[in-house]
Structures are given as structure tokens and as C-alpha cells.
Tab-separated table of C-alpha atoms and ligand atoms in Angstrom:
chain	number	residue	atom	x	y	z
A	1106	LYS	CA	113.479	97.635	110.263
A	1107	PRO	CA	113.467	100.672	107.984
A	1108	LEU	CA	113.364	99.898	104.220
A	1109	VAL	CA	114.169	102.758	101.913
A	1110	PHE	CA	112.653	102.727	98.425
A	1111	SER	CA	112.696	105.369	95.702
A	1112	GLY	CA	112.521	105.671	91.954
A	1113	VAL	CA	113.476	107.866	89.047
A	1114	GLN	CA	111.861	107.875	85.677
A	1115	PRO	CA	113.892	107.424	82.603
A	1116	THR	CA	112.423	110.331	80.820
A	1117	GLY	CA	115.280	112.579	79.587
A	1118	ASN	CA	118.212	114.243	81.019
A	1119	LEU	CA	118.486	114.308	84.846
A	1120	HIS	CA	118.774	117.797	86.379
A	1121	LEU	CA	119.977	119.304	89.589
A	1122	GLY	CA	116.353	119.081	90.991
A	1123	ASN	CA	116.319	115.213	90.582
A	1124	TYR	CA	119.853	115.185	92.016
A	1125	LEU	CA	119.249	117.276	95.209
A	1126	GLY	CA	115.620	116.191	95.752
A	1127	ALA	CA	116.365	112.580	95.238
A	1128	ILE	CA	119.576	111.018	94.322
A	1129	ARG	CA	121.909	112.829	96.708
A	1130	LYS	CA	119.480	111.701	99.606
A	1131	PHE	CA	119.501	108.155	98.271
A	1132	VAL	CA	123.381	108.136	98.678
A	1133	ALA	CA	123.254	109.568	102.172
A	1134	LEU	CA	120.666	106.843	103.337
A	1135	GLN	CA	122.759	103.974	102.453
A	1136	ALA	CA	124.953	103.975	105.549
A	1137	ASP	CA	122.143	103.109	107.965
A	1138	ASN	CA	119.436	101.413	105.880
A	1139	ASP	CA	118.521	98.702	103.561
A	1140	CYS	CA	117.826	100.610	100.319
A	1141	ILE	CA	116.091	99.653	96.994
A	1142	TYR	CA	116.622	102.228	94.123
A	1143	CYS	CA	114.694	101.749	91.024
A	1144	VAL	CA	114.593	103.063	87.406
A	1145	VAL	CA	110.733	103.329	87.032
A	1146	ASP	CA	110.408	102.477	83.375
A	1147	LEU	CA	106.721	101.492	83.731
A	1148	HIS	CA	106.012	105.027	84.992
A	1149	SER	CA	107.818	106.504	82.083
A	1150	ILE	CA	105.270	105.353	79.492
A	1151	THR	CA	102.363	106.951	81.346
A	1152	ALA	CA	102.629	110.599	79.952
A	1153	GLN	CA	104.257	109.587	76.645
A	1154	LEU	CA	103.962	106.034	75.283
A	1155	VAL	CA	106.753	105.963	72.577
A	1156	HIS	CA	110.246	106.853	73.613
A	1157	GLU	CA	113.294	107.067	71.472
A	1158	ASP	CA	116.135	104.924	73.061
A	1159	LEU	CA	114.325	103.975	76.168
A	1160	LYS	CA	117.045	101.271	76.903
A	1161	GLY	CA	119.716	104.055	76.756
A	1162	GLN	CA	117.545	106.243	79.073
A	1163	ILE	CA	117.177	103.354	81.572
A	1164	ARG	CA	120.858	102.785	81.595
A	1165	SER	CA	121.605	106.491	82.076
A	1166	ILE	CA	119.529	106.721	85.263
A	1167	ALA	CA	121.220	103.572	86.549
A	1168	ALA	CA	124.700	105.090	85.708
A	1169	ALA	CA	123.629	108.265	87.534
A	1170	PHE	CA	122.739	106.435	90.651
A	1171	ILE	CA	126.072	104.477	90.646
A	1172	ALA	CA	128.161	107.460	89.620
A	1173	SER	CA	126.614	109.680	92.488
A	1174	GLY	CA	127.783	106.914	94.996
A	1175	ILE	CA	125.049	104.240	95.227
A	1176	ASP	CA	126.491	100.781	95.917
A	1177	PRO	CA	124.570	98.337	93.824
A	1178	GLU	CA	126.051	95.380	95.750
A	1179	LYS	CA	125.208	96.410	99.264
A	1180	HIS	CA	121.821	97.770	98.146
A	1181	ILE	CA	119.553	97.045	95.171
A	1182	VAL	CA	119.480	98.931	91.905
A	1183	PHE	CA	117.210	97.674	89.174
A	1184	ASN	CA	114.511	98.528	86.540
A	1185	GLN	CA	110.906	98.312	87.441
A	1186	SER	CA	109.802	96.282	84.473
A	1187	ALA	CA	112.107	93.596	85.425
A	1188	VAL	CA	109.945	92.806	88.427
A	1189	PRO	CA	106.413	92.082	87.296
A	1190	GLN	CA	105.113	92.091	90.826
A	1191	HIS	CA	105.032	95.934	90.811
A	1192	ALA	CA	102.321	95.820	88.003
A	1193	GLU	CA	100.568	92.988	89.718
A	1194	LEU	CA	100.203	94.804	93.053
A	1195	ALA	CA	99.256	97.979	91.196
A	1196	TRP	CA	96.331	96.133	89.801
A	1197	ILE	CA	95.166	95.258	93.323
A	1198	PHE	CA	95.755	98.821	94.439
A	1199	ASN	CA	93.576	99.996	91.496
A	1200	CYS	CA	90.843	98.156	93.002
A	1201	VAL	CA	91.633	99.522	96.606
A	1202	ALA	CA	91.976	103.141	95.573
A	1203	ARG	CA	88.995	105.184	94.580
A	1204	ILE	CA	88.723	107.193	91.239
A	1205	GLY	CA	88.046	110.416	93.347
A	1206	TRP	CA	91.383	110.102	95.085
A	1207	MET	CA	93.240	109.943	91.780
A	1208	ASN	CA	91.296	112.811	90.267
A	1209	ARG	CA	92.430	115.008	93.002
A	1210	MET	CA	96.211	114.540	92.216
A	1211	THR	CA	97.811	117.797	91.100
A	1212	GLN	CA	100.494	116.068	89.086
A	1213	PHE	CA	97.711	114.299	87.106
A	1214	LYS	CA	95.929	117.647	86.496
A	1215	ASP	CA	99.280	119.331	85.385
A	1216	LYS	CA	100.383	116.529	83.102
A	1217	ALA	CA	96.873	115.752	81.670
A	1218	GLY	CA	96.338	119.453	80.888
A	1219	LYS	CA	92.983	120.686	79.584
A	1220	ASP	CA	92.213	117.624	77.545
A	1221	ARG	CA	91.840	115.240	80.559
A	1222	GLU	CA	89.580	112.762	78.748
A	1223	ASN	CA	92.403	112.000	76.375
A	1224	ALA	CA	95.120	111.340	79.041
A	1225	SER	CA	96.121	107.657	79.361
A	1226	LEU	CA	94.499	105.638	82.047
A	1227	GLY	CA	97.970	104.818	83.154
A	1228	LEU	CA	98.698	108.571	83.935
A	1229	LEU	CA	95.510	108.608	86.170
A	1230	ALA	CA	96.738	105.480	87.931
A	1231	TYR	CA	100.285	106.528	88.277
A	1232	PRO	CA	100.068	106.885	91.981
A	1233	SER	CA	98.635	103.479	92.451
A	1234	LEU	CA	101.760	102.071	90.719
A	1235	MET	CA	103.881	104.158	92.826
A	1236	ALA	CA	102.333	102.791	96.048
A	1237	ALA	CA	102.934	99.376	94.723
A	1238	ASP	CA	106.621	100.127	93.977
A	1239	ILE	CA	107.252	100.936	97.646
A	1240	LEU	CA	104.840	98.496	99.248
A	1241	VAL	CA	105.775	95.492	97.195
A	1242	TYR	CA	108.845	95.618	99.545
A	1243	ARG	CA	106.862	96.830	102.397
A	1244	GLY	CA	109.008	99.930	102.193
A	1245	THR	CA	108.859	102.363	105.084
A	1246	HIS	CA	110.764	105.458	103.986
A	1247	VAL	CA	110.795	107.202	100.741
A	1248	PRO	CA	113.227	109.947	99.836
A	1249	VAL	CA	111.735	112.220	97.165
A	1250	GLY	CA	111.301	115.871	96.183
A	1251	ASP	CA	108.549	117.955	97.456
A	1252	ASP	CA	106.399	117.400	94.302
A	1253	GLN	CA	105.832	113.798	95.301
A	1254	LYS	CA	104.348	114.530	98.675
A	1255	GLN	CA	100.664	114.167	97.631
A	1256	HIS	CA	101.429	110.788	95.932
A	1257	LEU	CA	102.896	109.530	99.099
A	1258	GLU	CA	99.934	110.614	101.273
A	1259	LEU	CA	97.821	108.628	98.704
A	1260	ALA	CA	100.076	105.539	99.243
A	1261	ARG	CA	99.325	105.746	102.884
A	1262	ASP	CA	95.611	106.015	102.118
A	1263	ILE	CA	95.825	102.915	99.943
A	1264	ALA	CA	97.881	100.931	102.572
A	1265	MET	CA	95.340	102.033	105.342
A	1266	LYS	CA	92.298	100.970	103.192
A	1267	PHE	CA	93.886	97.605	102.302
A	1268	ASN	CA	94.768	96.977	106.090
A	1269	LEU	CA	91.239	97.821	107.214
A	1270	ASP	CA	89.319	96.090	104.436
A	1271	PHE	CA	91.295	92.914	104.906
A	1272	ARG	CA	91.928	93.059	108.647
A	1273	ASP	CA	90.298	89.657	109.377
A	1274	ASN	CA	92.229	87.947	106.591
A	1275	ILE	CA	95.498	89.651	107.703
A	1276	ARG	CA	94.921	88.167	111.154
A	1277	ALA	CA	93.853	84.757	109.759
A	1278	THR	CA	96.903	84.411	107.638
A	1279	GLY	CA	99.164	85.594	110.505
A	1280	THR	CA	100.953	87.968	108.106
A	1281	GLY	CA	100.334	91.382	109.869
A	1282	VAL	CA	101.823	93.323	112.774
A	1283	ASP	CA	100.351	95.788	115.218
A	1284	ILE	CA	101.282	99.396	114.311
A	1285	LEU	CA	100.188	102.685	115.743
A	1286	VAL	CA	98.561	105.098	113.099
A	1287	GLY	CA	98.529	108.424	115.091
A	1288	ASP	CA	97.198	107.084	118.414
A	1289	GLU	CA	95.089	104.313	116.699
A	1290	PRO	CA	96.463	100.745	117.008
A	1291	VAL	CA	95.974	98.893	113.622
A	1292	HIS	CA	96.701	95.378	112.734
A	1293	ALA	CA	98.472	95.983	109.415
A	1294	TYR	CA	100.028	94.176	106.618
A	1295	PHE	CA	101.369	97.209	104.742
A	1296	PRO	CA	103.409	99.860	106.788
A	1297	MET	CA	102.578	103.592	106.615
A	1298	VAL	CA	105.248	105.101	104.402
A	1299	GLU	CA	107.169	108.030	105.597
A	1300	PRO	CA	108.099	110.648	103.096
A	1301	MET	CA	111.665	111.988	103.495
A	1302	ILE	CA	111.398	115.438	101.915
A	1303	GLU	CA	113.156	117.722	104.358
A	1304	GLY	CA	116.520	119.536	103.595
A	1305	PRO	CA	117.348	122.852	102.251
A	1306	ALA	CA	116.248	122.300	98.612
A	1307	PRO	CA	113.130	120.005	98.675
A	1308	ARG	CA	111.938	121.685	95.598
A	1309	VAL	CA	114.599	123.098	93.333
A	1310	MET	CA	113.218	125.885	91.206
A	1311	SER	CA	113.687	126.987	87.633
A	1312	LEU	CA	116.874	129.267	87.123
A	1313	ARG	CA	114.596	131.397	85.025
A	1314	ASP	CA	111.564	131.776	87.247
A	1315	GLY	CA	111.803	131.203	91.001
A	1316	THR	CA	108.025	130.331	91.213
A	1317	LYS	CA	108.231	127.329	88.779
A	1318	LYS	CA	109.789	123.851	89.541
A	1319	MET	CA	113.027	122.982	87.703
A	1320	SER	CA	111.853	120.243	85.390
A	1321	LYS	CA	112.865	118.270	82.351
A	1322	SER	CA	109.928	119.428	80.349
A	1323	ASP	CA	110.672	123.195	80.683
A	1324	PRO	CA	111.286	124.332	77.073
A	1325	SER	CA	114.223	126.565	78.227
A	1326	ASP	CA	117.482	124.643	78.814
A	1327	LEU	CA	118.701	127.706	80.645
A	1328	SER	CA	116.011	126.901	83.334
A	1329	ARG	CA	117.898	123.892	84.533
A	1330	ILE	CA	121.345	122.478	85.273
A	1331	ASN	CA	121.510	118.958	83.705
A	1332	LEU	CA	123.757	116.288	85.222
A	1333	MET	CA	125.516	115.978	81.864
A	1334	ASP	CA	126.258	119.756	81.521
A	1335	ASP	CA	129.957	120.646	81.263
A	1336	ALA	CA	131.538	123.293	83.619
A	1337	GLU	CA	131.258	125.998	81.094
A	1338	THR	CA	127.467	125.334	80.662
A	1339	ILE	CA	126.925	125.348	84.364
A	1340	SER	CA	128.787	128.566	84.767
A	1341	LYS	CA	126.763	130.246	81.894
A	1342	LYS	CA	123.416	129.012	83.339
A	1343	ILE	CA	124.239	130.211	86.982
A	1344	ARG	CA	125.533	133.526	85.713
A	1345	LYS	CA	122.341	134.089	83.620
A	1346	ALA	CA	120.054	132.880	86.543
A	1347	LYS	CA	117.368	135.401	87.374
A	1348	THR	CA	117.951	137.262	90.649
A	1349	ASP	CA	116.697	140.440	92.320
A	1350	PRO	CA	118.941	143.484	92.732
A	1351	GLU	CA	119.284	143.264	96.562
A	1352	ALA	CA	122.361	141.841	98.446
A	1353	LEU	CA	121.719	138.563	100.093
A	1354	PRO	CA	120.240	138.810	103.628
A	1355	SER	CA	122.148	137.615	106.750
A	1356	GLU	CA	119.354	135.420	107.979
A	1357	ALA	CA	117.011	132.960	106.358
A	1358	GLU	CA	114.000	134.869	107.324
A	1359	GLY	CA	115.159	137.578	104.833
A	1360	LEU	CA	114.801	135.158	101.832
A	1361	LYS	CA	110.993	135.372	102.224
A	1362	GLY	CA	109.308	136.877	99.117
A	1363	ARG	CA	112.651	136.548	97.154
A	1364	PRO	CA	112.075	133.133	95.377
A	1365	GLU	CA	115.114	133.348	93.145
A	1366	ALA	CA	117.509	134.220	96.096
A	1367	GLU	CA	115.930	131.487	98.195
A	1368	ASN	CA	116.420	128.985	95.310
A	1369	LEU	CA	120.077	129.784	94.761
A	1370	VAL	CA	120.914	129.865	98.464
A	1371	GLY	CA	119.107	126.496	98.819
A	1372	ILE	CA	120.973	124.985	95.920
A	1373	TYR	CA	124.309	126.148	97.683
A	1374	ALA	CA	123.188	124.779	101.042
A	1375	ALA	CA	122.079	121.355	99.630
A	1376	LEU	CA	125.309	120.923	97.507
A	1377	SER	CA	127.537	121.685	100.489
A	1378	ASP	CA	125.363	119.782	103.109
A	1379	ARG	CA	124.848	122.982	105.166
A	1380	SER	CA	121.698	124.849	106.309
A	1381	LYS	CA	120.569	127.972	104.534
A	1382	ALA	CA	121.130	129.847	107.724
A	1383	ASP	CA	124.748	128.665	107.749
A	1384	VAL	CA	125.162	129.683	104.119
A	1385	LEU	CA	123.836	133.166	104.777
A	1386	SER	CA	126.173	133.532	107.781
A	1387	GLU	CA	128.964	133.414	105.224
A	1388	PHE	CA	127.407	135.286	102.238
A	1389	GLY	CA	124.844	137.613	104.017
A	1390	GLY	CA	125.319	141.252	102.776
A	1391	GLN	CA	127.123	140.214	99.625
A	1392	GLN	CA	125.941	140.790	96.063
A	1393	PHE	CA	124.967	138.014	93.668
A	1394	SER	CA	128.004	139.069	91.636
A	1395	THR	CA	130.076	137.514	94.479
A	1396	PHE	CA	127.679	134.718	95.402
A	1397	LYS	CA	127.180	133.375	91.812
A	1398	PRO	CA	130.831	132.519	91.108
A	1399	ALA	CA	131.087	130.801	94.525
A	1400	LEU	CA	127.992	128.652	93.490
A	1401	VAL	CA	129.433	127.920	90.113
A	1402	ASP	CA	132.666	126.631	91.741
A	1403	LEU	CA	130.745	124.489	94.213
A	1404	ALA	CA	128.287	122.980	91.542
A	1405	VAL	CA	131.208	122.260	89.205
A	1406	THR	CA	133.239	120.627	92.055
A	1407	VAL	CA	130.242	118.363	93.097
A	1408	LEU	CA	128.871	117.636	89.684
A	1409	SER	CA	131.767	117.203	87.346
A	1410	PRO	CA	133.171	113.958	88.858
A	1411	ILE	CA	129.643	112.495	88.730
A	1412	THR	CA	129.218	113.575	85.074
A	1413	ALA	CA	132.561	112.046	84.234
A	1414	GLU	CA	131.714	108.742	85.936
A	1415	MET	CA	128.392	108.652	84.300
A	1416	ARG	CA	129.905	109.031	80.819
A	1417	ARG	CA	132.549	106.277	81.685
A	1418	LEU	CA	129.819	103.900	82.931
A	1419	MET	CA	127.574	104.563	79.994
A	1420	ASP	CA	130.366	103.328	77.661
A	1421	ASP	CA	130.181	99.984	79.188
A	1422	THR	CA	126.523	99.007	78.708
A	1423	ALA	CA	127.297	95.318	79.431
A	1424	HIS	CA	128.353	96.212	82.965
A	1425	ILE	CA	125.209	98.409	83.658
A	1426	ASP	CA	122.980	95.709	82.122
A	1427	ALA	CA	124.620	93.065	84.446
A	1428	ILE	CA	124.170	95.372	87.562
A	1429	LEU	CA	120.447	95.906	86.673
A	1430	ARG	CA	119.884	92.217	86.008
A	1431	ASN	CA	121.454	91.242	89.248
A	1432	GLY	CA	119.305	93.894	91.185
A	1433	GLY	CA	116.304	92.712	89.431
A	1434	GLU	CA	116.705	89.133	90.499
A	1435	ARG	CA	117.202	90.153	94.199
A	1436	ALA	CA	114.251	92.585	94.069
A	1437	ARG	CA	112.068	89.926	92.500
A	1438	ALA	CA	112.747	87.408	95.196
A	1439	ARG	CA	111.506	89.887	97.783
A	1440	ALA	CA	108.535	91.051	95.714
A	1441	GLU	CA	107.370	87.384	95.092
A	1442	LYS	CA	107.170	86.708	98.907
A	1443	THR	CA	104.941	89.811	99.348
A	1444	MET	CA	102.639	88.727	96.389
A	1445	ALA	CA	102.256	85.312	97.703
A	1446	GLU	CA	101.078	86.677	101.048
A	1447	VAL	CA	98.846	89.367	99.430
A	1448	SER	CA	97.226	86.607	97.293
A	1449	ASP	CA	96.564	84.637	100.488
A	1450	ILE	CA	95.122	87.654	102.255
A	1451	ILE	CA	92.839	88.633	99.392
A	1452	GLY	CA	91.844	84.918	99.071
A	1453	PHE	CA	93.032	84.028	95.577
A	1454	LEU	CA	93.512	80.318	94.910
A	1455	ARG	CA	97.225	79.615	94.228
B	2053	LIG	N1	112.676	120.512	90.934
B	2053	LIG	C1	112.877	119.429	91.711
B	2053	LIG	N2	113.192	119.665	93.021
B	2053	LIG	C2	113.406	118.671	93.839
B	2053	LIG	N3	113.115	117.335	93.445
B	2053	LIG	C3	112.816	117.085	92.244
B	2053	LIG	N4	112.342	116.084	91.646
B	2053	LIG	C4	112.038	116.237	90.441
B	2053	LIG	N5	112.205	117.557	90.187
B	2053	LIG	C5	112.477	118.128	91.258
B	2053	LIG	C6	112.457	114.640	92.295
B	2053	LIG	O1	113.236	113.883	91.373
B	2053	LIG	C7	112.854	112.428	91.593
B	2053	LIG	C8	112.578	111.798	90.300
B	2053	LIG	O2	111.571	112.409	89.555
B	2053	LIG	P1	110.797	111.735	88.423
B	2053	LIG	O3	111.536	110.740	87.851
B	2053	LIG	O4	109.452	111.549	88.784
B	2053	LIG	O5	110.940	112.946	87.436
B	2053	LIG	P2	109.917	114.099	87.269
B	2053	LIG	O6	109.416	114.765	88.683
B	2053	LIG	O7	108.897	113.802	86.336
B	2053	LIG	O8	110.911	115.214	86.674
B	2053	LIG	P3	110.722	116.477	86.238
B	2053	LIG	O9	111.984	117.155	85.801
B	2053	LIG	O10	109.879	117.220	87.077
B	2053	LIG	O11	109.751	116.125	84.897
B	2053	LIG	P4	108.629	116.769	84.278
B	2053	LIG	O12	109.222	117.844	83.498
B	2053	LIG	O13	108.024	115.656	83.356
B	2053	LIG	O14	107.722	117.219	85.330
B	2053	LIG	C9	111.495	112.526	92.494
B	2053	LIG	O15	111.689	112.229	93.773
B	2053	LIG	C10	111.088	114.022	92.280
B	2053	LIG	O16	110.422	114.401	93.543
């Protein structure tokens, strides 16, 4: 049975990239799947250890999940540090994964910068904890933005190595299932996770530079739309967004080599659940002076009810905390079962 897992770090204001790359997909996947959505607070201390108001940040991500339409009763919403089995499985995965695998991660290289020796060990091991987040629930499907693709490939490598290294013990404990990896039959304990990256805006780009990812750490606030921005701010940012002087093409092919145009059309498509081709069938041949106001209207229509509901939820911290506590208890019960089986597979005495 598919199990959807994904997480968002409590590291500052959520932006449109986080919403379209992740949270909007989380909402859509609820109808047909068992879903676990996590505020990954253990991840948030990898790049920067000390955070002002970390509790408030954690609550604001939970509020964004719920305000966007995630149902914390039918599914599970919780914060990672409430379930110690994430860190426990991550330790085991640190012993499965190879240092060379971690050194190749582009996010590590970007975030560590030039002074790599001085990055935290946690930042290097980030993908190992991410693999544990998913696999402690034996999660199968992971909706994320395109920037997380490499980490999910690594999660598959970790699962595969664990399955192969412990194949005899997995059989002996009767905890595995036969799966196909490509054409290869494997007796596996951990499933091969499937990234869910597709859609018209898998990587939302900066509004100031169509070749850079929209990100929280960009010093220019004009580069991103924050989920807490009001209608006037959204309008100003889209009006000021960088574009080229050409009219929009009538087919998606025509967006090649026009990163800013492609980004804005992708955002419009994702916000309206349409394809880029479909959006261009309406706006092809029109200038940005016509398209941008339509994008402002759409963005404000979609985002402002979410912003209002987030504000309302964040005023009632006891309610958010109760949701997270309840989600944490339900998640922990599942994670404990996995860790007991993993301990038996490895051969720990318990
Ligand atoms: N620009 C983006 N386009 C599409 N998806 C994105 N995501 C992030 N940025 C974009 C997706 O959002 C989810 C949560 O991400 P995270 O909590 O790991 O945050 P992040 O990637 O660290 O966010 P930023 O803004 O990119 O932070 P900095 O500035 O620190 O690099 C993930 O599914 C991610 O793919």
C-alpha cells in the first residue's frame, strides 16, 4: 500500500516554491493515500544551530499545512523531534551510507560553501536523516521539489544497501517482502522510495533571476513570494518580476531559453492546476503587461485564504500544539514497530 511521507524545515518564512513544490502536492495526495507530513525540526539545526523562536517556526509550518488543506485527523502531522526513532534510524543509516555518497550531494556543497571543513557533521549527514524520516514508516512516495531529487536517489541507495547487506537476516526474521528493482528480484525490508517531482513548477525560480531557485536565504525579498505576504506585496513583487521584452509564445516549446517567462507561466499553471501548454493556449501572443495582472489575481485568490487561516491558527498555539502532539503519538507507534524489526534484523539484543 502506498505511504506518502514528506517534510518541511522550520527555517523561516515559507515561500511560493515550498508551496507549489511541496505543500500543494501534499494536499492533493490525501484523497487516495495514507500520508504523513512532518515539520523536520532536527534538519533545521544542521545549517544553523541556534534559532530564534524555533517553537514559533515549527508551529507556523504546521499552521501552513493545515491552512492549505491537510487534514491532521485523517492523516498525520507532527514534528520530527517528537519521534526519536528518526534519529535512531538515521544513526544506523550513517553506518550504511558511505562518506563518498554524502560528499557528492550538491545541497551539501552549496550550503557548506568554501569552508567545508567547518560545516557541521549534521549537514553532511542530512540525507541520511532524510532517508530515515521516510523509511522509518517504510514510506514509498515522497512529494518534493526538484532540489530534493538527489537526496531521494541516495535514500534508494541506502535502502538497497541495507536490504542487500542484511538479506539473510531479513529472511530469517520473516520481515521482508519480494520486490522488483528494475528487473532484479530483491528480498527487501525497506521499499524503494519514488520521488514525486512532476508538475508544471517542480523548481520555482527567483522572481529576480530565472536561473536561481526561489529560496528563503536569498537576501532580496523581491525574489520570492512569501506565504504571509499580503495582496499588495504579492502584486508589487509580480509587477517587478524580471521578464524579457517578447510576448508570450503560444506553445510550451517557445519558452525554451526564456527562464523568467517559463517560471511565471509555470507558476500560473501550478496555481490553477493546468499545464503550461494550456495556459499558453490562453495567453500566447500576449504581453507581460496583460499576463502579470492575471497572475497577480490568481496568486492572491489562491494564497490569501491560506494566509488568513494561517494567521488565525497561529493565534491559537494550544490547538496547534495539540495537533502536533497527537500526530507525534500516532507516528511514534508506527516508528517503534519499524525500529523493533530493524533491531532484530541487525541483531541487537533487546
Ligand atoms: N524553489 C522551489 N521550487 C520548488 N520546490 C521547492 N522547495 C523548496 N524550494 C523550492 C521544496 O519545498 C520543500 C521544503 O523545503 P525545505 O524545508 O527543505 O526548505 P529549503 O529547500 O531549504 O527551502 P529553501 O527556501 O530553498 O531554503 P534555502 O534558502 O535554505 O535553500 C521541499 O520539498 C523542497 O524541495
